[in-house]
Short mmCIF file of C-alpha atoms and ligand atoms in Angstrom, two decimals:
data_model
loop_
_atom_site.label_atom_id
_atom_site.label_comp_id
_atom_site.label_asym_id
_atom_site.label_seq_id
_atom_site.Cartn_x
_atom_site.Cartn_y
_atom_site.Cartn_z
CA UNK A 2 22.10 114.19 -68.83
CA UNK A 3 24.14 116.83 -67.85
CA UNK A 4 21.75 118.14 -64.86
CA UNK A 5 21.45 114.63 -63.61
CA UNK A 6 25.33 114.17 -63.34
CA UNK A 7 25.58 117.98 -61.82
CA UNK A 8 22.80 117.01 -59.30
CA UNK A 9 24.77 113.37 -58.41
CA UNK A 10 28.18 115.16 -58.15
CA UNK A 11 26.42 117.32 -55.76
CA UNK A 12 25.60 115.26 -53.34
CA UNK A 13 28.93 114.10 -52.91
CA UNK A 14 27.77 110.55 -55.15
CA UNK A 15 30.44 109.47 -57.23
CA UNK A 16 29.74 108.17 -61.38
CA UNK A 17 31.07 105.36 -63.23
CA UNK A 18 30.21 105.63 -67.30
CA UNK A 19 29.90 102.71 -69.64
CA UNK A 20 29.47 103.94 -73.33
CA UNK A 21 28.06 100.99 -75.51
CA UNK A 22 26.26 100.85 -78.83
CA UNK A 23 23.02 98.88 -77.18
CA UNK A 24 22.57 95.17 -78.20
CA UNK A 25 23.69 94.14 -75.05
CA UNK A 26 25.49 90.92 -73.46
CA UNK A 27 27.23 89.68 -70.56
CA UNK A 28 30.39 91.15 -71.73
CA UNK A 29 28.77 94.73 -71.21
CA UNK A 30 27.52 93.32 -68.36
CA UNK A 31 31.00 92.67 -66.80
CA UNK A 32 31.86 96.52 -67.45
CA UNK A 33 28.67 97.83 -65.77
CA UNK A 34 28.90 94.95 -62.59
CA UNK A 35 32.62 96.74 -62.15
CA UNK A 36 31.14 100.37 -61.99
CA UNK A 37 28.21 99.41 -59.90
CA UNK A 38 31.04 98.24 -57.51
CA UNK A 39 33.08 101.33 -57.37
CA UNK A 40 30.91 104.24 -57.30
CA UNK A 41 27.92 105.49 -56.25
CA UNK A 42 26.06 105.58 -59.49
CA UNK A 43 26.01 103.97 -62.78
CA UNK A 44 25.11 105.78 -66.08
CA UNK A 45 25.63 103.49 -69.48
CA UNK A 46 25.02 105.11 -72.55
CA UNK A 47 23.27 103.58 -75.98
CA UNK A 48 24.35 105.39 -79.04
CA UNK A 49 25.17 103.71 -82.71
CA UNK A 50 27.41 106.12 -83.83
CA UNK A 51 27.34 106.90 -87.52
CA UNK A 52 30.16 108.59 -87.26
CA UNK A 53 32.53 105.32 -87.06
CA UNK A 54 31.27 103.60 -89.34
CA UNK A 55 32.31 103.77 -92.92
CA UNK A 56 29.79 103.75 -95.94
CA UNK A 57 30.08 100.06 -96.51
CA UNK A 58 29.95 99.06 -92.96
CA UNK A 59 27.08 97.85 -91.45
CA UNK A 60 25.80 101.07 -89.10
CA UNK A 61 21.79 100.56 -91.01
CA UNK A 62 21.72 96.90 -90.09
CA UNK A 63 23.50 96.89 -86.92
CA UNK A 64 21.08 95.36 -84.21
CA UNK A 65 18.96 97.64 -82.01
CA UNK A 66 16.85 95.94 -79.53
CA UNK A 67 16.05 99.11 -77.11
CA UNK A 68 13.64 97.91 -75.21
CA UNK A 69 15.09 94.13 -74.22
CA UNK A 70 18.50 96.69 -73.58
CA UNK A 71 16.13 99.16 -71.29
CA UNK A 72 14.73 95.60 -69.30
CA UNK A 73 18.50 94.30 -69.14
CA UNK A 74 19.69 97.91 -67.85
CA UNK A 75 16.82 97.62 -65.45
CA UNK A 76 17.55 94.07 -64.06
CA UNK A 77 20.93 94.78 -64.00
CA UNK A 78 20.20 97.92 -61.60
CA UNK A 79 21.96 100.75 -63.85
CA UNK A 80 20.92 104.25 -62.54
CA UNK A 81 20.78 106.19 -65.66
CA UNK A 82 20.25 105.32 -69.26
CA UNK A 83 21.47 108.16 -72.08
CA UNK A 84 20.38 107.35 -75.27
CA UNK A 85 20.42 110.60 -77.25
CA UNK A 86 19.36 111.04 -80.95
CA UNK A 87 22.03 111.11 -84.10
CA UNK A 88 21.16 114.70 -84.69
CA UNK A 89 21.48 115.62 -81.00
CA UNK A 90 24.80 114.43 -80.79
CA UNK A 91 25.84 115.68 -84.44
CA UNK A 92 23.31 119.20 -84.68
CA UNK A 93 23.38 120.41 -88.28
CA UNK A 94 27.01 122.42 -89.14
CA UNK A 95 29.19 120.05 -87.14
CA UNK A 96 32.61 120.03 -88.05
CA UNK A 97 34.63 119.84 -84.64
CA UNK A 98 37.02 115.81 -84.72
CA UNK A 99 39.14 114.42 -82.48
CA UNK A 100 41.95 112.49 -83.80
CA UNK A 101 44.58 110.47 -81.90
CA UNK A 102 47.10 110.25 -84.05
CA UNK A 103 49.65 107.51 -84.44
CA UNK A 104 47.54 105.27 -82.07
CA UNK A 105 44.75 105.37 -84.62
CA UNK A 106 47.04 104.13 -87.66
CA UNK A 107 47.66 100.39 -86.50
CA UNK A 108 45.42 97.28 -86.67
CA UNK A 109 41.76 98.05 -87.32
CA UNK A 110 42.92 101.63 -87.42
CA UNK A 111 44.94 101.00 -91.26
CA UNK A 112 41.49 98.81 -92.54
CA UNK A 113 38.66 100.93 -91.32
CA UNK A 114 39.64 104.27 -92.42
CA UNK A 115 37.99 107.36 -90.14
CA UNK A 116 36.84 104.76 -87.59
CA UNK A 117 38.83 105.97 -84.66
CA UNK A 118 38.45 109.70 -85.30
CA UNK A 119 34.70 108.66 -85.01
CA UNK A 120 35.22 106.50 -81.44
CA UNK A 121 37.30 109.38 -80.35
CA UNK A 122 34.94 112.35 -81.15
CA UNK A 123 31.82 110.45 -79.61
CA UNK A 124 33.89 109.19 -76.84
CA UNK A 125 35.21 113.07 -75.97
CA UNK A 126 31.78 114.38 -76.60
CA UNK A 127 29.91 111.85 -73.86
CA UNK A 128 32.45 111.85 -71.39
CA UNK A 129 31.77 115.98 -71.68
CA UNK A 130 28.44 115.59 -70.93
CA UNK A 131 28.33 112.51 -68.70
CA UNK A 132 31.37 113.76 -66.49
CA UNK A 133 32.14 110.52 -64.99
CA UNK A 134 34.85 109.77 -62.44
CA UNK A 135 35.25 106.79 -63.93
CA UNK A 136 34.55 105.41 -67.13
CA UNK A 137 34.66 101.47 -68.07
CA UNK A 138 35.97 100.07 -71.92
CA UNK A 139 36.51 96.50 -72.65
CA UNK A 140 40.20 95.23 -74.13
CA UNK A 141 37.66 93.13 -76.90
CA UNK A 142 38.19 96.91 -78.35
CA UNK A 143 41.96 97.08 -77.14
CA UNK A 144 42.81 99.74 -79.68
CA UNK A 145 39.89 101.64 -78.16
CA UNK A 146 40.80 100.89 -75.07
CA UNK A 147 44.00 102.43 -75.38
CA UNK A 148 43.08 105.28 -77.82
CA UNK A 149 40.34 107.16 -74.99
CA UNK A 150 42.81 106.39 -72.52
CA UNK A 151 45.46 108.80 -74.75
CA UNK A 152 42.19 111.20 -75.30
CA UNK A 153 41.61 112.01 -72.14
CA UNK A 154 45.24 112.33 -70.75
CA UNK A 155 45.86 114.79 -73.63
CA UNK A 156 42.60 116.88 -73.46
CA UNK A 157 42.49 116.82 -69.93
CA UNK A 158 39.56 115.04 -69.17
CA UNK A 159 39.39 114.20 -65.69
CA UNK A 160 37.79 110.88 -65.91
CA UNK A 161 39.91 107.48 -65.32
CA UNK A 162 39.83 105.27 -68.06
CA UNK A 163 39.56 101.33 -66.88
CA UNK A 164 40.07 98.58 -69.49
CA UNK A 165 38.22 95.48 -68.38
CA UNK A 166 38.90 91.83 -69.50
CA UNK A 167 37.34 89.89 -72.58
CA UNK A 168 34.07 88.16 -71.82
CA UNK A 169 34.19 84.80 -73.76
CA UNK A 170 31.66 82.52 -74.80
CA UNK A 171 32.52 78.91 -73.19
CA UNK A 172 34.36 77.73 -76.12
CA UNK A 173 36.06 80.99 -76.32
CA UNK A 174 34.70 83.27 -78.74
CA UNK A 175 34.64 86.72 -77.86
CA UNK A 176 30.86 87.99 -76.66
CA UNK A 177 30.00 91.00 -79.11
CA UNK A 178 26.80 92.24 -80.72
CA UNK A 179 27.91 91.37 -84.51
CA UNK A 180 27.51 87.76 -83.15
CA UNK A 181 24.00 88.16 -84.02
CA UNK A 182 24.82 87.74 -87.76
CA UNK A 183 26.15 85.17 -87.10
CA UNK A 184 24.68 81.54 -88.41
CA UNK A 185 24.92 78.56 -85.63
CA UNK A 186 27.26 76.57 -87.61
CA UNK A 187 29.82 80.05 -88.28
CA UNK A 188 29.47 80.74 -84.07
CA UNK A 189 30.63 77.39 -84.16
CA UNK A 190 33.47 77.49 -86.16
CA UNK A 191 34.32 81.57 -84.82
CA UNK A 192 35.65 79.70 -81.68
CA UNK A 193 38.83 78.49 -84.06
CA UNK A 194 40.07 82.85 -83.92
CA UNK A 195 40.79 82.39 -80.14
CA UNK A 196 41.89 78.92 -80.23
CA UNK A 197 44.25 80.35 -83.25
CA UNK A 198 45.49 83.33 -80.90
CA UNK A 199 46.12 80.87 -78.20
CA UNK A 200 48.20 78.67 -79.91
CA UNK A 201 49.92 81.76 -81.90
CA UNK A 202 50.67 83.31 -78.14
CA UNK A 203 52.86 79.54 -77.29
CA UNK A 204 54.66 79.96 -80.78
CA UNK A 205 55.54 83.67 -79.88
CA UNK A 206 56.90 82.80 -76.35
CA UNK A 207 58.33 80.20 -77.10
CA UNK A 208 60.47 81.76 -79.98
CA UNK A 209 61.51 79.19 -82.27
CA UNK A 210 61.02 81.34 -85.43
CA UNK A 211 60.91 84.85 -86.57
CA UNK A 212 58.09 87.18 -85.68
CA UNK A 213 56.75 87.23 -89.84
CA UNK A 214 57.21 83.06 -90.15
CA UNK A 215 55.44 82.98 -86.67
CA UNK A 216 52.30 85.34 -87.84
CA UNK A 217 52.47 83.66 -91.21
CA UNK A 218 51.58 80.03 -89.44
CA UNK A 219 49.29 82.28 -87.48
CA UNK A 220 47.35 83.29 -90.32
CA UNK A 221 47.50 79.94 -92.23
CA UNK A 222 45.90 78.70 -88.89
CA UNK A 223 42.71 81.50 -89.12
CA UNK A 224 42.49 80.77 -92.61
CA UNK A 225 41.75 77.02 -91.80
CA UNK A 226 38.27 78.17 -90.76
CA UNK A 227 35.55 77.49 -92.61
CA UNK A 228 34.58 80.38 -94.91
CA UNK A 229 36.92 83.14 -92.71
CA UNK A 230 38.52 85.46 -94.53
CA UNK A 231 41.44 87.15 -92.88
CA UNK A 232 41.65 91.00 -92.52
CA UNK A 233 44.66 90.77 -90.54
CA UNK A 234 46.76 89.49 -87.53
CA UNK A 235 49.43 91.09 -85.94
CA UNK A 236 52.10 91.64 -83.39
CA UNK A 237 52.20 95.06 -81.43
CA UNK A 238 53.57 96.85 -78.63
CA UNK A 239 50.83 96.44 -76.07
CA UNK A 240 51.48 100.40 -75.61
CA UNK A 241 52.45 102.17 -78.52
CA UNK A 242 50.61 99.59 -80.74
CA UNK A 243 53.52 100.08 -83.29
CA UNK A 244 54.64 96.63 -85.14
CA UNK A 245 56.81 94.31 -83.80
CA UNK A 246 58.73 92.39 -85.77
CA UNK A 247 61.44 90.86 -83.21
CA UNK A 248 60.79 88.72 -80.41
CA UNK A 249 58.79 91.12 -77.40
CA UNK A 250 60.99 92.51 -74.79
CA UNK A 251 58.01 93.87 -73.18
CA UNK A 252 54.05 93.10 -72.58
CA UNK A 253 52.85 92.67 -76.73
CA UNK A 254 49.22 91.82 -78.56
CA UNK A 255 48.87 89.72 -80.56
CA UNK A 256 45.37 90.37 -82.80
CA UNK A 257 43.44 89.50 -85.46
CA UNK A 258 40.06 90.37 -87.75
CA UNK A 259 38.47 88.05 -89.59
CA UNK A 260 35.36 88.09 -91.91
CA UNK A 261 33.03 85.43 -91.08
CA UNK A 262 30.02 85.68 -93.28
CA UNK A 263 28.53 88.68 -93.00
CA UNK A 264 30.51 89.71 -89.43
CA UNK A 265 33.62 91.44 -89.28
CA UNK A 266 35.11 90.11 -85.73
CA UNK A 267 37.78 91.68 -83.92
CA UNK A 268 39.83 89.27 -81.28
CA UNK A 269 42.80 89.46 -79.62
CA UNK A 270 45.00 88.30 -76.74
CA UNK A 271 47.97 89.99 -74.26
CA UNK A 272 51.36 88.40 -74.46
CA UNK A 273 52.84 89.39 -71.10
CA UNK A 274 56.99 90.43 -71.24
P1 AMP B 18 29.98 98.14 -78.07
O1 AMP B 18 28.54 98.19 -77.65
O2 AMP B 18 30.31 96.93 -78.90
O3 AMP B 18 30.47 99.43 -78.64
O4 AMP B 18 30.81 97.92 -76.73
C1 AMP B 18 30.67 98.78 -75.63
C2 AMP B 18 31.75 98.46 -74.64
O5 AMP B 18 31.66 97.09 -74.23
C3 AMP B 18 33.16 98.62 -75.24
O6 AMP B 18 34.02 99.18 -74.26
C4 AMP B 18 33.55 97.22 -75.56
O7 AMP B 18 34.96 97.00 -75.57
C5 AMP B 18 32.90 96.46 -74.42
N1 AMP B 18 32.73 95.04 -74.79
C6 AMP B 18 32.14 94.56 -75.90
N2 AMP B 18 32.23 93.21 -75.94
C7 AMP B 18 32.91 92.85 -74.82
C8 AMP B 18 33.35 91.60 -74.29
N3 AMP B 18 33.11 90.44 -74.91
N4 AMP B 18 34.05 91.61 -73.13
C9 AMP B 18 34.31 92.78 -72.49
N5 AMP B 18 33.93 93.99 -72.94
C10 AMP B 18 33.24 94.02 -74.10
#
């Protein structure tokens, strides 16, 4: 991988990187369209990284369809597919982490203990040996998002990090690969977490109420959904991610997990200042 990115740069052919865990859909699509439009080449990577996952979390079951992915990657015209091995990425004796701290401790970062330290070891270790100019995340992962943007300003990785919009399904719910576990009737009723952060978004601007009463109707609202079971939903800094518990002066996020059955979904929505 590393050869093939030397021999690119040398030509003078710029590289756009989208990392993904395989299982793909239209809302990796959207990230791969957008570096196919800004540089010369396109490299998207397939890894399911054990390392993020923690031992009750689903990294055994977690869908791998590699050769529909390599067809998709090949209709979609991607230039370059890395999909290394777990012990090439992790050789035997590795103890090096990366750990962005303070970023890592809000939202998903409090319930899935070690999760981020795992997204932001993989994340420093591909865009080593990709070396993209650019590389492409989608704000479906907005902690993510915002976490390998931090990385790579503080370890000096000369890649730009670009967050890209939330690809929804037509009655809103979030495209992601743990969709698959889903049951028709639970896809169904997931569209109720965005319809729940839209409405939550009007309460918060229009300020009626105090932050906690607002996020309490909030949640009430999720919980309405057949069979969910709320893992959280809060209001943050749309920078600093830190809790806000007064009405936003600035841009905020407001978002939410939810169990559905057997899926854990992630979901949230910007509140501009
Ligand atoms: P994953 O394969 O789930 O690790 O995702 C790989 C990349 O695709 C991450 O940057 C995700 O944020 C992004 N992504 C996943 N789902 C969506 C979506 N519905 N819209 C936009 N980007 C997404």
């Amino acid at each position: 991988m590393r050869e093939w990115s030397r021999q690119q740069k040398n030509k003078g052919l710029s590289i756009g990187f989208v990392p993904t865990m395989g299982c793909l859909h239209e809302g990796h699509h959207s990230l791969i369209s957008r570096s196919l439009k800004e540089n010369d080449r396109t490299v998207v990577s397939i890894f399911v990284n054990k390392l993020q996952f923690g031992p009750a979390e689903d990294f055994k079951r977690y869908p791998r369809p590699l050769q529909k992915d390599i067809r998709l990657l090949k209709t979609w015209r991607v230039d370059a597919l890395f999909h290394p091995l777990q012990n090439q990425m992790y050789s035997k004796g590795f103890v090096t982490h990366v750990e962005v701290e303070g970023l890592d401790s809000a939202l998903c970062g409090l319930r899935r203990p070690g999760h981020f330290k795992g997204v932001a070891t993989i994340v420093a270790k591909l865009l080593n040996i990709v070396n993209p100019d650019k590389a492409y995340f989608g704000q479906k992962d907005y902690q993510q998002w915002r976490i390998v943007g931090r990385l790579a300003r503080d370890l000096n990785i000369p890649t730009r990090i670009i967050g890209c919009p939330t690809v929804r399904e037509p009655g809103g719910l979030a495209l992601s690969s743990r969709n698959s576990y889903l049951t028709r009737n639970q896809r169904l009723d997931a569209r109720g977490i965005f319809a729940a952060l839209q409405w939550g978004k009007k309460l918060i601007k229009f300020r009626k109420r105090p932050i906690p009463i607002l996020l309490k109707l909030i949640r009430n609202r999720l919980q309405t959904i057949p069979g969910a079971r709320m893992d959280y939903v809060q209001l943050v800094d749309a920078k600093t991610l830190q809790s806000l518990r007064k009405p936003p002066q600035k841009a905020s996020l407001l978002a939410c997990a939810v169990f559905l059955g057997p899926a854990r979904l992630i979901d949230n929505i910007v509140i501009e200042s």
